[in-house]
Tab-separated table of C-alpha atoms and ligand atoms in Angstrom:
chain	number	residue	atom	x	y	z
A	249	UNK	CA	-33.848	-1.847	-8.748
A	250	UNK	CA	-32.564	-5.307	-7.182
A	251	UNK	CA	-35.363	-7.410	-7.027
A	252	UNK	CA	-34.973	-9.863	-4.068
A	253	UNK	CA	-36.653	-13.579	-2.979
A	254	UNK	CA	-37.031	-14.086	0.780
A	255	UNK	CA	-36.567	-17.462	2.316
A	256	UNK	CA	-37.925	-17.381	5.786
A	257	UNK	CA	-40.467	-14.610	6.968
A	258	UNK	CA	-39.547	-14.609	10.798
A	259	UNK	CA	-37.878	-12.110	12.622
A	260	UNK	CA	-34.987	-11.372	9.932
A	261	UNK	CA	-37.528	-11.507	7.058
A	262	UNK	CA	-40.129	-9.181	8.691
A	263	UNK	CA	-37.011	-6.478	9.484
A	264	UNK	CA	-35.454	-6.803	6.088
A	265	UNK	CA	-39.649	-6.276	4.377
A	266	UNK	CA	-40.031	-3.066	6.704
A	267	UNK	CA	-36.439	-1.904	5.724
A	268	UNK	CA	-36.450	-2.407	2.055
A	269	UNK	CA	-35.008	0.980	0.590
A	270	UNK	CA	-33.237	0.107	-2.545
A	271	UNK	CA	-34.199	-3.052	-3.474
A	272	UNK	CA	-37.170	-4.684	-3.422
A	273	UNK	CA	-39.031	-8.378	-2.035
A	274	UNK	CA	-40.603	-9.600	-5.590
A	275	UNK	CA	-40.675	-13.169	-4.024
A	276	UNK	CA	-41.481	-14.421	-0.423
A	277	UNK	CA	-41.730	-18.090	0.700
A	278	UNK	CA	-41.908	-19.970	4.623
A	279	UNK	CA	-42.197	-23.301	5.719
A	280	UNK	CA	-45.267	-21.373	7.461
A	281	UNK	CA	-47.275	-20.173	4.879
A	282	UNK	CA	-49.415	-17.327	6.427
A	283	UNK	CA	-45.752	-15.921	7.258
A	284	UNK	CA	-45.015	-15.667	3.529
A	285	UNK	CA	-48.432	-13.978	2.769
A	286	UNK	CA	-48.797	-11.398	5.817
A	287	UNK	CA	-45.131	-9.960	4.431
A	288	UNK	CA	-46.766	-10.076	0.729
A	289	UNK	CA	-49.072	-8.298	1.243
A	290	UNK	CA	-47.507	-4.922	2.878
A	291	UNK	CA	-45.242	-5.372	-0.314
A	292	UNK	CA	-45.673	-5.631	-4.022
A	293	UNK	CA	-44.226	-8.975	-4.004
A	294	UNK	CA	-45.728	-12.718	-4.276
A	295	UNK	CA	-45.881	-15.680	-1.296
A	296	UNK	CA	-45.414	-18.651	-3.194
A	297	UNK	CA	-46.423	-22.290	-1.653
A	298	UNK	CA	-43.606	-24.472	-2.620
A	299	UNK	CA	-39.920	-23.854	-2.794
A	300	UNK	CA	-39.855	-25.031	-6.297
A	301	UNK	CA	-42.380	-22.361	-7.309
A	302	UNK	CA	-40.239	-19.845	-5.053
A	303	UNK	CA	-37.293	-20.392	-6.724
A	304	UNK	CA	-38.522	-20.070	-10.545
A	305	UNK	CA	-39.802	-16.103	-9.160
A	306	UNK	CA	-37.900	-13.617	-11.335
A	307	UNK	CA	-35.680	-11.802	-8.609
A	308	UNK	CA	-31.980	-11.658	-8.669
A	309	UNK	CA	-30.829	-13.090	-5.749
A	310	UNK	CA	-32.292	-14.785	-2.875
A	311	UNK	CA	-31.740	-14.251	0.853
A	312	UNK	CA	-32.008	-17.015	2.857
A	313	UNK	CA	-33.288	-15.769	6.713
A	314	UNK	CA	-34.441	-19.354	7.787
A	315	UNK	CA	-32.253	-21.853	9.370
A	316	UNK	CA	-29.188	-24.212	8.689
A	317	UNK	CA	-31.559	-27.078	7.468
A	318	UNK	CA	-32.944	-24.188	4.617
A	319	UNK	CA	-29.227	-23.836	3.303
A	320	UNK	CA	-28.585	-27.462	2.990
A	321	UNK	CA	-31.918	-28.257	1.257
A	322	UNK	CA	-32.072	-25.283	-0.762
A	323	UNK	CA	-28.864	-23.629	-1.853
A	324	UNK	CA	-28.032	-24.820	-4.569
A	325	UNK	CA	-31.322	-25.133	-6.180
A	326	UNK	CA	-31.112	-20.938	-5.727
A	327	UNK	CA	-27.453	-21.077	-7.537
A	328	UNK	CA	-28.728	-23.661	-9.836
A	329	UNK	CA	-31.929	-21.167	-10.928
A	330	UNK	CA	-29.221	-18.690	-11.384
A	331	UNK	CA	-29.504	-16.405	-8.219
A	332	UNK	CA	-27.307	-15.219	-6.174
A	333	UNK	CA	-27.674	-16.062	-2.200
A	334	UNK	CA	-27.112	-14.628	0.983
A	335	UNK	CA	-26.767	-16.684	3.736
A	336	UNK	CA	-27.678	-15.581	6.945
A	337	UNK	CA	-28.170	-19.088	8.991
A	338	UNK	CA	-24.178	-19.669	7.907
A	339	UNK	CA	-24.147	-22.927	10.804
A	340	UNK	CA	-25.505	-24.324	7.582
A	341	UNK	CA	-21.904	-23.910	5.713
A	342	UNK	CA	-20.219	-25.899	8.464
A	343	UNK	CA	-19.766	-28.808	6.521
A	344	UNK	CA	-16.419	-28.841	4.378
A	345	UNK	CA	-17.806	-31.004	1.931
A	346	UNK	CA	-21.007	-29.580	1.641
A	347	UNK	CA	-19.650	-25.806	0.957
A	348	UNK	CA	-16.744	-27.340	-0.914
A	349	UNK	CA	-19.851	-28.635	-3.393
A	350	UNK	CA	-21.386	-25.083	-3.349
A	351	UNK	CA	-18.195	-23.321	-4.307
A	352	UNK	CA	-18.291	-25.742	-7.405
A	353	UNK	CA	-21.779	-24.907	-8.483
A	354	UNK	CA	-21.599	-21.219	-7.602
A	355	UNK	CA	-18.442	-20.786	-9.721
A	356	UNK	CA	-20.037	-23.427	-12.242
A	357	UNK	CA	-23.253	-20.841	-12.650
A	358	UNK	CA	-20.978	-17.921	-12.322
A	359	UNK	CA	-23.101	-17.122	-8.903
A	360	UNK	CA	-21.991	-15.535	-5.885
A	361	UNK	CA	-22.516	-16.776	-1.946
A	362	UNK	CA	-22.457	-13.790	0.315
A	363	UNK	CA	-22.204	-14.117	4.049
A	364	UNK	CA	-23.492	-11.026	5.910
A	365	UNK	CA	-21.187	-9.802	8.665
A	366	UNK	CA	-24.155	-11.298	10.782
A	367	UNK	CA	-24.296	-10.519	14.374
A	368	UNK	CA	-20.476	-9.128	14.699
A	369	UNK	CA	-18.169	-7.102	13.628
A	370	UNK	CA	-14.399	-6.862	12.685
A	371	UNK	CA	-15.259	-9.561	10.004
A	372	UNK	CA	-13.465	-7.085	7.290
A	373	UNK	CA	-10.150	-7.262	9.008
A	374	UNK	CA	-10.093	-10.310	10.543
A	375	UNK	CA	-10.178	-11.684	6.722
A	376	UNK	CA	-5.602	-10.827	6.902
A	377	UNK	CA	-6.021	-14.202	8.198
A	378	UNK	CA	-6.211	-16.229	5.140
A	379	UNK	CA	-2.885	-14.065	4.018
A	380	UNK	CA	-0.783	-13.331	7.027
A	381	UNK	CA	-2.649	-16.496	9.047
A	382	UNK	CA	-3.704	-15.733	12.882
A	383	UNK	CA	-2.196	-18.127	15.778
A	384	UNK	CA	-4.676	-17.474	18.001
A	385	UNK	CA	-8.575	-16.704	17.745
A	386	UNK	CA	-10.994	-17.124	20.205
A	387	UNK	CA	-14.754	-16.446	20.003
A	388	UNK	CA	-16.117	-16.144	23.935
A	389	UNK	CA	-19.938	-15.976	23.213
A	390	UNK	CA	-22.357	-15.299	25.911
A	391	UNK	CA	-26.011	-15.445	26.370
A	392	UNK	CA	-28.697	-15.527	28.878
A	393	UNK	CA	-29.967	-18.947	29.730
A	394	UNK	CA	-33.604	-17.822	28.008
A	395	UNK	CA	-31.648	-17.726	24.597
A	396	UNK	CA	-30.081	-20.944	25.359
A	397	UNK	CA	-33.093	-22.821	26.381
A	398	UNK	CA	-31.296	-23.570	30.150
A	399	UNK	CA	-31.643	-22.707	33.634
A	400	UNK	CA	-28.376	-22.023	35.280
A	401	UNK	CA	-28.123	-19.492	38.369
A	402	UNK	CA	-24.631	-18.129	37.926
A	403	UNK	CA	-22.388	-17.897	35.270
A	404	UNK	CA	-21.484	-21.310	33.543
A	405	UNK	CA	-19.574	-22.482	30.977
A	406	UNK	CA	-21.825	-24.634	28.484
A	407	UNK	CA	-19.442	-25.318	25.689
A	408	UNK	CA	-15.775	-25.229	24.819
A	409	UNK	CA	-14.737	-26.617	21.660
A	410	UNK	CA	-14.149	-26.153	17.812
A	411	UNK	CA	-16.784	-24.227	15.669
A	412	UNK	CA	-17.477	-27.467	13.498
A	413	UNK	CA	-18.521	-29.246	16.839
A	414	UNK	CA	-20.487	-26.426	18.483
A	415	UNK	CA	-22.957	-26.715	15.555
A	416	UNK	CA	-23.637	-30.053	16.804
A	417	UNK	CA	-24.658	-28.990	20.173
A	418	UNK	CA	-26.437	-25.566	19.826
A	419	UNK	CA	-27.476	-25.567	16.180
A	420	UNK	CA	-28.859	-21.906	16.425
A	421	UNK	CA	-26.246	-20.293	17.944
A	422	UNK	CA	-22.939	-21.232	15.866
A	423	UNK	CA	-23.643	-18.653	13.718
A	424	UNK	CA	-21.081	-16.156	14.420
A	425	UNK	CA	-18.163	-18.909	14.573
A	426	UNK	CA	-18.828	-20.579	11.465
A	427	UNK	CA	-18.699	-16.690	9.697
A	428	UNK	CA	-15.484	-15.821	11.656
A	429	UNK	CA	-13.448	-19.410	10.631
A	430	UNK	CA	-14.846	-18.628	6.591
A	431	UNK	CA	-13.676	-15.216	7.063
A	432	UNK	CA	-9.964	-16.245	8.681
A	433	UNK	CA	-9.557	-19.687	7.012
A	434	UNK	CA	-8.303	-20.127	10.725
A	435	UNK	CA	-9.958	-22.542	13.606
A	436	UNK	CA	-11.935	-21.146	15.994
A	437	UNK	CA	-11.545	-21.855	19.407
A	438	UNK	CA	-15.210	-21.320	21.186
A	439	UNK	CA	-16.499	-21.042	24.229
A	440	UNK	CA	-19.963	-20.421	25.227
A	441	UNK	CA	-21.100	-19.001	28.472
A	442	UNK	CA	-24.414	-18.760	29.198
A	443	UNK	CA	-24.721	-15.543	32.122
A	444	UNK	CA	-28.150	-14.825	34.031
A	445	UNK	CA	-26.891	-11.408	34.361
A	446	UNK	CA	-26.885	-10.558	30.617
A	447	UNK	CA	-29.166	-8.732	28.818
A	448	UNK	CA	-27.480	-8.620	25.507
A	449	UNK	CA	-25.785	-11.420	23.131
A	450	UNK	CA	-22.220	-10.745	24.032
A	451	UNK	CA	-19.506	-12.123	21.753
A	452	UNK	CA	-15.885	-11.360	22.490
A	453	UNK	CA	-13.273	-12.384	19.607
A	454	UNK	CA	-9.485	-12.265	20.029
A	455	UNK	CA	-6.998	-12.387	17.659
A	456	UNK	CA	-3.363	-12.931	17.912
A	457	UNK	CA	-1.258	-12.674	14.649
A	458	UNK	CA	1.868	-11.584	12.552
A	459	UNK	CA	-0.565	-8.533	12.607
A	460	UNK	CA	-0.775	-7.835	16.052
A	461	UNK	CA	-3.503	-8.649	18.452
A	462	UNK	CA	-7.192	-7.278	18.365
A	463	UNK	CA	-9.732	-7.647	21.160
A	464	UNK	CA	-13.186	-7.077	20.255
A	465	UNK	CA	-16.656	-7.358	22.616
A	466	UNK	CA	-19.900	-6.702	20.527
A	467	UNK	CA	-22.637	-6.670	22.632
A	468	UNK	CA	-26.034	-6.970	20.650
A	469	UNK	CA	-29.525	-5.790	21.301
A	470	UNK	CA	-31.649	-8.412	21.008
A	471	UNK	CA	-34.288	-8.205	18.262
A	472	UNK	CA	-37.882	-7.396	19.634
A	473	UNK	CA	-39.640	-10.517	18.532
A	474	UNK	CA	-36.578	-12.573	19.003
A	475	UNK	CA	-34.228	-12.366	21.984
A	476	UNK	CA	-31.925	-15.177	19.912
A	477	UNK	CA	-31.382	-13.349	17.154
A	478	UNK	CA	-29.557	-9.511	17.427
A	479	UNK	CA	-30.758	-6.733	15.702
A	480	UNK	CA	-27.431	-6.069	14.114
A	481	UNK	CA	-27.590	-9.560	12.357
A	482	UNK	CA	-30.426	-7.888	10.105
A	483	UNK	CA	-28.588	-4.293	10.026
A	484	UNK	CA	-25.494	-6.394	8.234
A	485	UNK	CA	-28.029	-7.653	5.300
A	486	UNK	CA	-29.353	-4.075	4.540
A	487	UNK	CA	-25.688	-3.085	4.185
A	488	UNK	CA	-24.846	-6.042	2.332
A	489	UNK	CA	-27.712	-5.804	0.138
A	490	UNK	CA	-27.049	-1.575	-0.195
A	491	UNK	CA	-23.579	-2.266	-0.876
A	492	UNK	CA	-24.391	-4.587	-3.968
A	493	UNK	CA	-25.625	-1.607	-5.511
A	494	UNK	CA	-22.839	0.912	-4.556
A	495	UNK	CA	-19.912	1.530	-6.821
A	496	UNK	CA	-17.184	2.575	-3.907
A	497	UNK	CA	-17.576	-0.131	-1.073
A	498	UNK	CA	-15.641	0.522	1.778
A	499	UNK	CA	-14.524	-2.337	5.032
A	500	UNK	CA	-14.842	-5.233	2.621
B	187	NAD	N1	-25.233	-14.884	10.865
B	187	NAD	C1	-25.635	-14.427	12.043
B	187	NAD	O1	-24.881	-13.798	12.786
B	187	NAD	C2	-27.054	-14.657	12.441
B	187	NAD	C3	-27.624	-13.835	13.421
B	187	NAD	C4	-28.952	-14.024	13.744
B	187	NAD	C5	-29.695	-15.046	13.155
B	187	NAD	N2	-29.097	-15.847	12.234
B	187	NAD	C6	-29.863	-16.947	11.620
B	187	NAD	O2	-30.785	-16.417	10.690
B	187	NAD	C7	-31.906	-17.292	10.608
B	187	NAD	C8	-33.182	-16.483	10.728
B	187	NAD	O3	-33.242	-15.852	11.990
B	187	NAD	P1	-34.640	-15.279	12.536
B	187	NAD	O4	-34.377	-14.596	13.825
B	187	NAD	O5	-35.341	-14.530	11.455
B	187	NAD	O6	-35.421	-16.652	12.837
B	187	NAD	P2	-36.983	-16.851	12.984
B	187	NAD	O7	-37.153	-18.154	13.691
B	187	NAD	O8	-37.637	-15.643	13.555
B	187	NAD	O9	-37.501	-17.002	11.465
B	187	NAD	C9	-37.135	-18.058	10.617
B	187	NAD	C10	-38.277	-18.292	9.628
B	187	NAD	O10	-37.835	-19.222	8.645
B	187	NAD	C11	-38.838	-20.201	8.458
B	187	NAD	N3	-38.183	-21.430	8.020
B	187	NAD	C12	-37.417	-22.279	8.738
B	187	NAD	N4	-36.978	-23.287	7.967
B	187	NAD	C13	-37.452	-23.057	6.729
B	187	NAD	C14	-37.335	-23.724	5.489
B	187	NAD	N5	-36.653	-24.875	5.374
B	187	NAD	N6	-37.951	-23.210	4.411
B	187	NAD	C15	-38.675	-22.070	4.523
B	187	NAD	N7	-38.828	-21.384	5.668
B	187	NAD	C16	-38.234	-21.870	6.761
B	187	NAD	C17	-39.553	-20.327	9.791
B	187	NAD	O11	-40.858	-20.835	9.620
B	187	NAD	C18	-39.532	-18.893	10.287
B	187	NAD	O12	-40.666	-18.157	9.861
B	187	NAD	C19	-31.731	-18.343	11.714
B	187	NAD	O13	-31.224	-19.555	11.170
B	187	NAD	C20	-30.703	-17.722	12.620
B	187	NAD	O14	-29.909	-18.697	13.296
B	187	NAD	C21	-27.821	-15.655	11.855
């Protein structure tokens, strides 16, 4: 069975640990150490104190469920131990030079980077962008001011802009527009609108291409112990990580 390392017991971390069917957590570590131990021990697996220790573990790839900092200090130390890694705090891969430098190592080590379809969907499809190209794609995110951090009283528009630059201004919430420009190869135009009125994460993508058009509005159920992050985000790791182990994989 797939053994797995965990970076980052929070929210993600705890669903993936209470979720694990086919595979299993041999290796757990958080910049909070108690995190690391309280999933330990409901597991068979080990919290380890230090990264360096963490990344030694014998597991076969690594998920990192942490944040954008995690995936630029610690990537490719995982590729480098020769693991695999999932990335689920992609805002981390913004950088063109940075994930230009993981590409190198990954196909150096003859490791693979997988991106989970995170916390939308159409990600499969949209990827006839880097063949046919797309002219138009739009990502309308919106949130409630609570998952922003604000206080607005009506519906406002907080940021309009490329995906490289909304990572600059709401470093936790890029997420879903860094995945969709890796999965087109296509800038994203985003916009997000921060709604007191909303209960859910709502992202709305549109696509215009030599394909056609495609609208799509996702609109996530929070995650109990996290209103920023949605509970599909963890769904699309267990698929991920089921998928690893299936030999027909369908919607790639
Ligand atoms: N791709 C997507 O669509 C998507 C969707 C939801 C969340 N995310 C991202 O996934 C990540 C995890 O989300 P979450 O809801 O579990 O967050 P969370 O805040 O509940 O948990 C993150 C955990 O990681 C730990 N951590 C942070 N930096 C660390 C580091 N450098 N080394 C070790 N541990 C570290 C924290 O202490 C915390 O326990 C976040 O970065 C979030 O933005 C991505």
């Amino acid at each position: 069975m797939m053994r797995i390392g965990l970076l980052g017991c929070g929210n993600i971390g705890n669903l993936l640990a209470a979720n694990a069917d086919g595979f299993t957590i041999g290796a757990f570590y958080d910049l909070v150490p108690e995190r690391a131990h309280r999933l330990a021990k409901r597991s068979e697996g080990v919290a380890f104190e230090t990264f360096e220790a963490f990344v030694d573990a014998e597991v076969d790839l690594v998920v990192e469920a942490a944040s954008n900092l995690a995936v630029r200090a610690h990537a490719e130390a995982v590729l480098r131990s020769g693991k695999d890694l999932v990335v689920m705090s992609v805002g981390g891969l913004a950088d063109r030079t940075f994930r230009a430098r993981l590409r190198e190592i990954a196909l150096a080590e003859r490791r693979k980077i997988y991106i989970p379809s995170g916390a939308v969907m159409g990600l499969d499809n949209l990827k006839v962008g880097r063949i046919g190209g797309i002219d138009t794609l739009v990502l309308r995110t919106t949130k409630s001011p609570a998952s922003l951090g604000l206080e607005v009283g009506e519906r406002t528009l907080v940021f309009r802009g490329r995906a490289d630059e909304c990572v600059q201004a709401y470093p936790k919430n890029v997420n879903v527009s860094i995945a969709l420009a890796l999965a087109t190869g296509v800038e994203v135009q985003v916009e997000l609108w921060t709604d007191p009125d909303v209960d859910r994460n709502i992202h709305e993508i549109l696509a215009e291409g030599p394909f056609g058009d495609a609208y799509l509005r996702i609109r996530n159920v929070p995650s109990p112990d996290n209103p920023a992050t949605s509970y599909l985000a963890a769904l699309s790791i267990l698929v991920l990580l089921r998928d690893l182990g299936e030999p027909i994989v369908v919607g790639t």
